[in-house]
Tab-separated table of C-alpha atoms in Angstrom:
chain	number	residue	atom	x	y	z
A	418	MET	CA	144.956	49.914	119.391
A	419	THR	CA	143.649	51.684	122.431
A	420	TYR	CA	141.351	54.567	123.171
A	421	ILE	CA	142.595	57.957	124.257
A	422	VAL	CA	141.020	60.877	126.052
A	423	ALA	CA	141.703	64.296	124.561
A	424	GLU	CA	141.519	67.965	125.479
A	425	PRO	CA	137.714	68.349	125.706
A	426	CYS	CA	137.838	66.238	128.889
A	427	VAL	CA	140.215	68.564	130.736
A	428	ASP	CA	138.550	69.632	133.988
A	429	ILE	CA	135.343	67.733	133.099
A	430	LYS	CA	136.056	64.250	134.471
A	431	ASP	CA	132.388	63.280	134.173
A	432	GLY	CA	132.972	59.605	134.987
A	433	ALA	CA	130.415	58.103	132.594
A	434	CYS	CA	133.248	56.394	130.733
A	435	ILE	CA	134.472	54.800	133.948
A	436	ASP	CA	131.002	53.505	134.780
A	437	VAL	CA	130.674	51.626	131.475
A	438	CYS	CA	134.213	50.260	131.188
A	439	PRO	CA	134.017	46.470	131.613
A	440	VAL	CA	137.701	46.127	132.559
A	441	ASP	CA	138.195	49.208	134.751
A	442	CYS	CA	141.024	50.584	132.635
A	443	ILE	CA	140.186	54.287	133.037
A	444	TYR	CA	142.010	56.154	135.774
A	445	GLY	CA	142.304	59.611	137.244
A	446	LEU	CA	138.824	60.418	138.507
A	447	ASP	CA	139.789	59.726	142.128
A	448	ASP	CA	142.973	61.802	141.920
A	449	ALA	CA	142.220	65.454	142.707
A	450	ASP	CA	145.483	66.528	141.063
A	451	GLU	CA	144.543	65.012	137.703
A	452	ARG	CA	142.635	67.234	135.299
A	453	ILE	CA	141.690	64.433	132.903
A	454	VAL	CA	141.024	60.703	132.947
A	455	TRP	CA	143.457	58.277	131.342
A	456	ILE	CA	142.806	55.005	129.526
A	457	SER	CA	145.441	52.362	130.103
A	458	PRO	CA	146.751	51.174	126.727
A	459	ASP	CA	147.740	47.834	128.274
A	460	GLU	CA	144.368	47.152	129.895
A	461	CYS	CA	141.993	48.550	127.279
A	462	ILE	CA	140.238	45.769	125.360
A	463	ASP	CA	139.049	48.093	122.588
A	464	CYS	CA	135.388	47.486	123.343
A	465	ALA	CA	134.467	51.134	122.580
A	466	ALA	CA	131.933	51.270	125.419
A	467	CYS	CA	133.434	54.515	126.696
A	468	GLU	CA	133.330	56.440	123.444
A	469	PRO	CA	129.569	57.007	122.997
A	470	VAL	CA	128.927	57.933	126.649
A	471	CYS	CA	131.486	60.746	126.758
A	472	PRO	CA	129.480	63.957	127.210
A	473	VAL	CA	132.154	66.114	125.549
A	474	THR	CA	133.265	63.796	122.714
A	475	ALA	CA	136.785	63.503	124.086
A	476	ILE	CA	137.362	59.762	123.605
A	477	PHE	CA	138.743	58.416	120.354
A	478	ALA	CA	140.182	55.183	119.052
A	479	GLU	CA	143.883	55.926	118.794
A	480	GLU	CA	143.912	55.448	115.038
A	481	ASP	CA	140.856	57.687	114.612
A	482	THR	CA	142.082	60.549	116.770
A	483	PRO	CA	141.501	63.853	114.959
A	484	ASP	CA	144.652	65.687	113.959
A	485	GLN	CA	144.039	68.451	116.473
A	486	TYR	CA	144.241	65.896	119.317
A	487	LYS	CA	147.120	63.684	118.110
A	488	ASP	CA	149.369	65.253	120.767
A	489	TRP	CA	147.219	63.562	123.414
A	490	ILE	CA	148.190	60.026	122.346
A	491	GLN	CA	151.742	59.822	123.700
A	492	PRO	CA	150.853	61.268	127.128
A	493	HIS	CA	148.518	58.290	127.652
A	494	TYR	CA	151.406	55.892	127.177
A	495	ASP	CA	153.711	58.093	129.264
A	496	TYR	CA	151.218	58.347	132.132
A	497	PHE	CA	151.186	54.592	132.580
A	498	ASN	CA	154.891	54.079	131.895
A	499	ASP	CA	155.719	56.576	134.665
A	500	LYS	CA	153.534	54.790	137.229
């Protein structure tokens, strides 16, 4: 399991999730071309520290992702596979 960031984060990129992540597995805040942050599925330790600090409720455990945001799961894997 990993955590994913969904549509409510687009163009927000608050950074609170990055500040609390103990393994630095959230990327994209420093990239001006990115409109969202990404959680690395290979680095995420499933600690859930990022979820409660998200100001727009955009972070979900992959298995708990609401149906309306399921399309955001695969792009997380693709983002890191393309790197």
